[in-house]
Short mmCIF file of C-alpha atoms in Angstrom, two decimals:
data_model
loop_
_atom_site.label_atom_id
_atom_site.label_comp_id
_atom_site.label_asym_id
_atom_site.label_seq_id
_atom_site.Cartn_x
_atom_site.Cartn_y
_atom_site.Cartn_z
CA THR R 3 -0.07 -0.09 0.30
CA LEU R 4 0.91 3.51 -0.12
CA PHE R 5 1.58 3.68 3.57
CA ASP R 6 3.76 1.06 3.06
CA GLY R 7 5.83 2.67 0.52
CA ILE R 8 6.25 5.36 2.91
CA LEU R 9 7.28 3.32 5.73
CA ALA R 10 10.23 2.14 3.64
CA GLN R 11 11.46 5.09 2.66
CA HIS R 12 11.39 7.17 6.22
CA PRO R 13 11.54 3.54 8.49
CA ARG R 14 12.45 5.68 11.72
CA ARG R 15 9.37 8.26 11.37
CA LEU R 16 7.10 6.90 14.02
CA ASP R 17 4.76 9.75 13.28
CA LEU R 18 3.83 8.32 10.15
CA LEU R 19 3.96 4.69 11.64
CA PHE R 20 0.88 5.93 14.30
CA VAL R 21 -1.07 7.38 11.43
CA TYR R 22 -1.07 4.06 9.47
CA VAL R 23 -2.08 2.50 12.63
CA ASP R 24 -5.01 4.74 13.49
CA LYS R 25 -5.76 5.10 9.84
CA GLU R 26 -5.93 0.69 10.21
CA VAL R 27 -8.12 1.16 13.33
CA LYS R 28 -10.26 3.48 12.01
CA ALA R 29 -11.23 1.08 8.98
CA GLY R 30 -11.94 -1.64 11.44
CA GLU R 31 -8.37 -3.59 10.52
CA ILE R 32 -7.21 -4.31 14.41
CA ARG R 33 -5.34 -7.37 12.62
CA ALA R 34 -3.30 -5.10 10.60
CA ALA R 35 -2.71 -2.84 13.21
CA ARG R 36 -1.50 -5.17 15.48
CA ALA R 37 1.18 -6.60 12.62
CA LEU R 38 2.12 -3.11 12.31
CA PHE R 39 2.73 -2.78 16.45
CA ARG R 40 4.67 -6.23 15.86
CA ARG R 41 6.85 -5.19 13.32
CA ALA R 42 7.95 -1.67 14.99
CA ALA R 43 8.44 -3.56 18.11
CA GLY R 44 10.95 -6.13 16.25
CA MET R 45 8.73 -9.52 16.68
CA GLY R 46 7.40 -11.35 13.98
CA GLU R 47 7.21 -11.26 10.29
CA GLY R 48 8.85 -8.20 8.22
CA ALA R 49 10.17 -6.97 12.04
CA ALA R 50 12.09 -3.86 11.57
CA ALA R 51 15.56 -3.83 10.40
CA VAL R 52 15.43 -0.01 12.37
CA ARG R 53 15.67 0.03 15.56
CA PHE R 54 13.81 2.54 17.72
CA ASN R 55 15.42 4.33 20.78
CA ASP R 56 13.97 3.54 24.20
CA ARG R 57 11.63 6.71 24.52
CA GLN R 58 10.44 5.65 20.86
CA MET R 59 9.60 2.36 21.97
CA LYS R 60 7.69 3.33 25.17
CA SER R 61 5.39 5.23 22.85
CA VAL R 62 4.85 2.61 20.54
CA PHE R 63 3.99 0.60 23.23
CA LYS R 64 1.86 2.99 24.92
CA LYS R 65 0.25 3.57 21.75
CA TRP R 66 -0.37 -0.28 21.33
CA TYR R 67 -1.63 -1.28 24.90
CA ARG R 68 -4.17 1.78 24.45
CA MET R 69 -5.61 0.48 21.27
CA GLU R 70 -5.88 -2.84 22.68
CA GLU R 71 -7.46 -1.61 25.56
CA GLY R 72 -10.68 -0.32 23.48
CA HIS R 73 -10.37 -2.68 20.64
CA GLY R 74 -8.95 -6.08 22.33
CA ASP R 75 -9.29 -8.70 24.82
CA ASP R 76 -7.87 -9.20 28.47
CA GLY R 77 -5.62 -11.83 26.10
CA THR R 78 -4.26 -9.37 23.86
CA VAL R 79 -3.47 -6.52 26.52
CA GLU R 80 -1.71 -9.28 28.29
CA ALA R 81 0.22 -9.63 24.87
CA VAL R 82 0.97 -6.10 24.76
CA LYS R 83 2.74 -6.55 28.56
CA ASP R 84 4.69 -9.24 27.74
CA ALA R 85 6.21 -8.05 24.12
CA ALA R 86 7.22 -4.64 26.40
CA LYS R 87 8.62 -7.10 28.95
CA GLU R 88 10.70 -8.95 26.12
CA TYR R 89 11.71 -5.76 24.67
CA VAL R 90 13.27 -4.70 27.55
CA GLU R 91 15.33 -7.81 28.33
CA ARG R 92 16.51 -7.88 24.55
CA THR R 93 17.61 -4.50 24.85
CA LEU R 94 19.63 -5.09 28.63
#
């Protein structure tokens, strides 16, 4: 898609990632939004080769957590917490 191309050209731009996620959520594509967050967190398929700094990752996990609170269930909220813990352990 257009946003995938833009993100490929500007991989460190969190504002673009967040606009893309918001667009997916608004369209009801929660799975696609989750996939974008997983990719940004360095998990799963198409994981980001670009590493974000800790402050940026805090923003990613915070936004992901808020999305899951509104559109997910207890399991998906816990998955975000687990992903954040895994990230912290991986970066120590």
